[in-house]
Amino acid sequence: MKNLGIFGGTFNPPHKSHLRIAKCFIQQLNLDKCFFVPSFVSPFKSSENSGSPIDKKHILNMLELLLKNTQKIEISKYEIEKEGISYSIETVKHFKKLYPKSNLFLLIGLDNLKKFDKWKDYKEILAAAKLAVAPRIFEDNDFNFLFEKESKSTALEKHCYNGIEFYLLQSEAKEYSSSDVRKLISEGKAVSDYLIEEVEDYIYKNKLYLA
């Protein structure tokens, strides 16, 4: 396989936006495969942001439901099975060892780009993988330059922020986070716009994220 993508996250819960971004990732960077890599503990997420711990089997089961019948997508249990804090450099090295001849692309959120130079061994990450950034709708003047220039090209352009080169995925949809979805569930509000029916049913059947 020539081009491989790594899509890490807590996926707590996995939602439609995750799937939409993964499809953009695959199409726009011509990936042969995209690996969803659920983390056990993220080094940059507080317990409030990552949600109350739930059994990893629920995360994996929900991902299986979300990703069934999708092409070029596979779930990697590397981080969630080894448990402990997950550092991206270790995951990138893991995939580089498995696929030494492949081009690796690491997908992160636009909000993480601002603190990417604080990531463990971030220069090693950039040496081993190319960075792809998923857009998220939020106000931050530091990133206005990404959206002020209107490009007529359909090809992804390479950008640079604080010396870090990356590809910005193109998506017109408003993206949202798992914490947004958990909040709606805990408040008893409708989530059908954010979750596929099978994942929503699974959550209520197993009484997850309820207040």
mmCIF file of C-alpha atoms in Angstrom:
data_model
loop_
_atom_site.group_PDB
_atom_site.id
_atom_site.type_symbol
_atom_site.label_atom_id
_atom_site.label_comp_id
_atom_site.label_asym_id
_atom_site.label_seq_id
_atom_site.Cartn_x
_atom_site.Cartn_y
_atom_site.Cartn_z
ATOM 1 C CA MET A 1 0.000 0.000 0.000
ATOM 2 C CA LYS A 2 1.429 3.339 -1.054
ATOM 3 C CA ASN A 3 -0.457 5.865 1.105
ATOM 4 C CA LEU A 4 -1.743 5.121 4.609
ATOM 5 C CA GLY A 5 -3.659 7.407 6.970
ATOM 6 C CA ILE A 6 -3.682 7.381 10.774
ATOM 7 C CA PHE A 7 -6.811 8.822 12.397
ATOM 8 C CA GLY A 8 -6.428 8.798 16.174
ATOM 9 C CA GLY A 9 -8.851 9.913 18.860
ATOM 10 C CA THR A 10 -10.913 8.856 21.834
ATOM 11 C CA PHE A 11 -14.007 8.320 19.644
ATOM 12 C CA ASN A 12 -16.105 8.635 22.781
ATOM 13 C CA PRO A 13 -18.542 8.247 21.077
ATOM 14 C CA PRO A 14 -17.743 7.855 17.363
ATOM 15 C CA HIS A 15 -20.078 10.012 15.265
ATOM 16 C CA LYS A 16 -20.997 11.003 11.723
ATOM 17 C CA SER A 17 -18.394 13.750 11.613
ATOM 18 C CA HIS A 18 -15.626 11.206 12.236
ATOM 19 C CA LEU A 19 -16.803 9.208 9.243
ATOM 20 C CA ARG A 20 -17.202 12.280 7.034
ATOM 21 C CA ILE A 21 -13.677 13.494 7.844
ATOM 22 C CA ALA A 22 -12.242 10.006 7.263
ATOM 23 C CA LYS A 23 -13.795 9.921 3.795
ATOM 24 C CA CYS A 24 -12.332 13.361 3.011
ATOM 25 C CA PHE A 25 -8.973 12.126 4.310
ATOM 26 C CA ILE A 26 -9.063 9.096 2.005
ATOM 27 C CA GLN A 27 -10.319 10.899 -1.092
ATOM 28 C CA GLN A 28 -8.263 14.072 -0.897
ATOM 29 C CA LEU A 29 -4.934 12.406 -0.075
ATOM 30 C CA ASN A 30 -5.533 9.343 -2.236
ATOM 31 C CA LEU A 31 -5.133 6.924 0.666
ATOM 32 C CA ASP A 32 -5.096 3.192 0.116
ATOM 33 C CA LYS A 33 -6.245 2.700 3.704
ATOM 34 C CA CYS A 34 -7.218 4.790 6.732
ATOM 35 C CA PHE A 35 -6.693 3.333 10.196
ATOM 36 C CA PHE A 36 -8.970 4.490 13.018
ATOM 37 C CA VAL A 37 -6.788 4.300 16.143
ATOM 38 C CA PRO A 38 -8.864 4.689 19.330
ATOM 39 C CA SER A 39 -6.721 5.798 22.262
ATOM 40 C CA PHE A 40 -6.927 4.536 25.816
ATOM 41 C CA VAL A 41 -5.791 7.839 27.354
ATOM 42 C CA SER A 42 -4.909 10.936 25.368
ATOM 43 C CA PRO A 43 -1.992 13.001 26.804
ATOM 44 C CA PHE A 44 -3.725 16.260 25.870
ATOM 45 C CA LYS A 45 -7.297 15.611 26.967
ATOM 46 C CA SER A 46 -8.609 16.188 30.453
ATOM 47 C CA SER A 47 -11.173 13.820 31.895
ATOM 48 C CA GLU A 48 -13.772 16.502 31.230
ATOM 49 C CA ASN A 49 -12.920 16.718 27.527
ATOM 50 C CA SER A 50 -12.467 13.008 26.923
ATOM 51 C CA GLY A 51 -15.530 12.006 28.911
ATOM 52 C CA SER A 52 -16.038 9.598 31.767
ATOM 53 C CA PRO A 53 -14.090 6.370 31.194
ATOM 54 C CA ILE A 54 -16.169 3.627 29.636
ATOM 55 C CA ASP A 55 -15.163 0.062 28.897
ATOM 56 C CA LYS A 56 -13.003 -0.058 25.788
ATOM 57 C CA LYS A 57 -15.259 -2.769 24.394
ATOM 58 C CA HIS A 58 -17.995 -0.139 23.993
ATOM 59 C CA ILE A 59 -15.704 2.151 21.978
ATOM 60 C CA LEU A 60 -14.659 -0.721 19.722
ATOM 61 C CA ASN A 61 -18.237 -1.958 19.327
ATOM 62 C CA MET A 62 -19.485 1.510 18.380
ATOM 63 C CA LEU A 63 -16.638 1.972 15.908
ATOM 64 C CA GLU A 64 -17.506 -1.360 14.310
ATOM 65 C CA LEU A 65 -21.090 -0.163 13.892
ATOM 66 C CA LEU A 66 -20.052 3.199 12.456
ATOM 67 C CA LEU A 67 -17.545 1.755 10.013
ATOM 68 C CA LYS A 68 -19.364 -1.316 8.784
ATOM 69 C CA ASN A 69 -19.633 -1.531 5.002
ATOM 70 C CA THR A 70 -17.055 1.250 4.543
ATOM 71 C CA GLN A 71 -14.190 0.865 2.124
ATOM 72 C CA LYS A 72 -10.501 1.482 2.811
ATOM 73 C CA ILE A 73 -11.106 1.896 6.556
ATOM 74 C CA GLU A 74 -9.818 -0.396 9.290
ATOM 75 C CA ILE A 75 -9.771 -0.229 13.097
ATOM 76 C CA SER A 76 -6.393 -0.566 14.808
ATOM 77 C CA LYS A 77 -6.420 -1.726 18.437
ATOM 78 C CA TYR A 78 -2.762 -0.787 18.948
ATOM 79 C CA GLU A 79 -3.307 2.075 21.418
ATOM 80 C CA ILE A 80 -6.451 0.942 23.171
ATOM 81 C CA GLU A 81 -5.144 -2.580 23.839
ATOM 82 C CA LYS A 82 -1.772 -1.504 25.227
ATOM 83 C CA GLU A 83 -3.554 0.966 27.519
ATOM 84 C CA GLY A 84 -1.781 3.828 29.283
ATOM 85 C CA ILE A 85 -1.152 7.255 27.754
ATOM 86 C CA SER A 86 -1.004 7.258 23.968
ATOM 87 C CA TYR A 87 1.706 9.305 22.269
ATOM 88 C CA SER A 88 1.460 9.825 18.528
ATOM 89 C CA ILE A 89 5.183 9.249 17.980
ATOM 90 C CA GLU A 90 4.816 5.679 19.269
ATOM 91 C CA THR A 91 1.832 5.052 17.010
ATOM 92 C CA VAL A 92 3.591 6.498 13.963
ATOM 93 C CA LYS A 93 6.628 4.292 14.656
ATOM 94 C CA HIS A 94 4.318 1.286 15.014
ATOM 95 C CA PHE A 95 2.797 1.825 11.579
ATOM 96 C CA LYS A 96 6.167 2.692 10.034
ATOM 97 C CA LYS A 97 7.476 -0.655 11.239
ATOM 98 C CA LEU A 98 4.457 -2.479 9.812
ATOM 99 C CA TYR A 99 4.502 -0.589 6.503
ATOM 100 C CA PRO A 100 8.091 0.630 5.952
ATOM 101 C CA LYS A 101 7.577 1.412 2.258
ATOM 102 C CA SER A 102 4.307 3.328 2.672
ATOM 103 C CA ASN A 103 3.790 7.082 2.917
ATOM 104 C CA LEU A 104 2.162 7.824 6.267
ATOM 105 C CA PHE A 105 -0.285 10.671 6.847
ATOM 106 C CA LEU A 106 -1.236 11.630 10.408
ATOM 107 C CA LEU A 107 -4.607 13.355 10.807
ATOM 108 C CA ILE A 108 -5.076 15.904 13.585
ATOM 109 C CA GLY A 109 -7.683 18.558 14.328
ATOM 110 C CA LEU A 110 -7.109 22.224 13.554
ATOM 111 C CA ASP A 111 -7.238 22.978 17.279
ATOM 112 C CA ASN A 112 -4.320 20.572 17.855
ATOM 113 C CA LEU A 113 -2.167 22.264 15.230
ATOM 114 C CA LYS A 114 -1.678 25.257 17.519
ATOM 115 C CA LYS A 115 -0.021 23.099 20.194
ATOM 116 C CA PHE A 116 1.596 20.529 17.905
ATOM 117 C CA ASP A 117 5.089 21.723 18.823
ATOM 118 C CA LYS A 118 4.307 20.639 22.407
ATOM 119 C CA TRP A 119 3.667 17.038 21.339
ATOM 120 C CA LYS A 120 6.231 14.460 22.390
ATOM 121 C CA ASP A 121 9.003 14.206 19.763
ATOM 122 C CA TYR A 122 6.976 16.206 17.270
ATOM 123 C CA LYS A 123 9.944 16.651 14.933
ATOM 124 C CA GLU A 124 10.311 12.876 14.723
ATOM 125 C CA ILE A 125 6.625 12.637 13.852
ATOM 126 C CA LEU A 126 7.095 15.108 10.998
ATOM 127 C CA ALA A 127 10.132 13.196 9.756
ATOM 128 C CA ALA A 128 8.168 9.935 9.608
ATOM 129 C CA ALA A 129 4.720 11.134 8.506
ATOM 130 C CA LYS A 130 3.052 13.965 6.645
ATOM 131 C CA LEU A 131 0.539 16.013 8.586
ATOM 132 C CA ALA A 132 -3.090 16.379 7.533
ATOM 133 C CA VAL A 133 -5.401 18.742 9.400
ATOM 134 C CA ALA A 134 -9.160 18.373 9.712
ATOM 135 C CA PRO A 135 -11.063 21.666 9.838
ATOM 136 C CA ARG A 136 -13.288 22.426 12.789
ATOM 137 C CA ILE A 137 -15.540 25.440 13.045
ATOM 138 C CA PHE A 138 -14.275 27.628 15.860
ATOM 139 C CA GLU A 139 -13.095 31.203 16.224
ATOM 140 C CA ASP A 140 -9.332 31.617 16.275
ATOM 141 C CA ASN A 141 -7.710 34.552 14.542
ATOM 142 C CA ASP A 142 -4.439 32.624 14.216
ATOM 143 C CA PHE A 143 -6.008 30.528 11.462
ATOM 144 C CA ASN A 144 -7.870 33.182 9.493
ATOM 145 C CA PHE A 145 -5.176 33.017 6.818
ATOM 146 C CA LEU A 146 -6.293 29.487 5.939
ATOM 147 C CA PHE A 147 -9.758 30.601 4.920
ATOM 148 C CA GLU A 148 -9.283 34.146 3.613
ATOM 149 C CA LYS A 149 -7.651 32.997 0.393
ATOM 150 C CA GLU A 150 -10.088 31.419 -2.033
ATOM 151 C CA SER A 151 -8.433 28.758 -4.166
ATOM 152 C CA LYS A 152 -9.807 27.521 -7.488
ATOM 153 C CA SER A 153 -7.626 24.422 -7.356
ATOM 154 C CA THR A 154 -9.210 21.102 -6.447
ATOM 155 C CA ALA A 155 -5.850 19.753 -5.266
ATOM 156 C CA LEU A 156 -4.913 20.089 -1.616
ATOM 157 C CA GLU A 157 -2.482 22.893 -0.949
ATOM 158 C CA LYS A 158 0.363 22.614 1.523
ATOM 159 C CA HIS A 159 0.247 25.210 4.301
ATOM 160 C CA CYS A 160 2.688 26.206 7.012
ATOM 161 C CA TYR A 161 2.038 27.280 10.607
ATOM 162 C CA ASN A 162 4.928 28.060 12.982
ATOM 163 C CA GLY A 163 7.274 26.164 10.689
ATOM 164 C CA ILE A 164 5.022 23.081 10.582
ATOM 165 C CA GLU A 165 3.920 22.007 7.108
ATOM 166 C CA PHE A 166 0.505 20.391 6.694
ATOM 167 C CA TYR A 167 -2.340 19.669 4.312
ATOM 168 C CA LEU A 168 -5.708 21.179 5.241
ATOM 169 C CA LEU A 169 -8.594 18.899 4.319
ATOM 170 C CA GLN A 170 -11.460 20.560 2.489
ATOM 171 C CA SER A 171 -14.870 20.158 4.084
ATOM 172 C CA GLU A 172 -17.892 22.425 3.838
ATOM 173 C CA ALA A 173 -19.740 20.695 6.656
ATOM 174 C CA LYS A 174 -19.724 22.084 10.171
ATOM 175 C CA GLU A 175 -17.749 19.678 12.315
ATOM 176 C CA TYR A 176 -18.451 18.911 15.971
ATOM 177 C CA SER A 177 -16.841 16.957 18.778
ATOM 178 C CA SER A 178 -17.668 13.884 20.818
ATOM 179 C CA SER A 179 -17.999 16.107 23.883
ATOM 180 C CA ASP A 180 -20.775 18.030 22.085
ATOM 181 C CA VAL A 181 -22.607 14.744 21.484
ATOM 182 C CA ARG A 182 -22.132 13.524 25.070
ATOM 183 C CA LYS A 183 -23.537 16.798 26.383
ATOM 184 C CA LEU A 184 -26.660 16.469 24.238
ATOM 185 C CA ILE A 185 -27.206 12.886 25.402
ATOM 186 C CA SER A 186 -26.785 13.820 29.066
ATOM 187 C CA GLU A 187 -29.349 16.611 28.583
ATOM 188 C CA GLY A 188 -31.827 14.245 26.947
ATOM 189 C CA LYS A 189 -31.700 16.052 23.603
ATOM 190 C CA ALA A 190 -31.942 14.522 20.132
ATOM 191 C CA VAL A 191 -28.690 13.277 18.613
ATOM 192 C CA SER A 192 -29.893 11.664 15.379
ATOM 193 C CA ASP A 193 -28.177 14.423 13.373
ATOM 194 C CA TYR A 194 -24.842 13.430 14.898
ATOM 195 C CA LEU A 195 -24.971 9.657 15.381
ATOM 196 C CA ILE A 196 -25.900 6.873 13.006
ATOM 197 C CA GLU A 197 -28.955 4.960 14.179
ATOM 198 C CA GLU A 198 -27.026 1.827 15.188
ATOM 199 C CA VAL A 199 -24.616 3.761 17.420
ATOM 200 C CA GLU A 200 -27.434 5.774 18.979
ATOM 201 C CA ASP A 201 -29.362 2.579 19.753
ATOM 202 C CA TYR A 202 -26.225 1.004 21.231
ATOM 203 C CA ILE A 203 -25.659 3.989 23.525
ATOM 204 C CA TYR A 204 -29.178 3.945 24.948
ATOM 205 C CA LYS A 205 -29.269 0.155 25.194
ATOM 206 C CA ASN A 206 -26.069 0.212 27.265
ATOM 207 C CA LYS A 207 -27.019 3.404 29.147
ATOM 208 C CA LEU A 208 -23.880 5.289 28.165
ATOM 209 C CA TYR A 209 -23.322 9.020 28.757
ATOM 210 C CA LEU A 210 -26.589 9.460 30.639
ATOM 211 C CA ALA A 211 -26.623 12.064 33.409
#
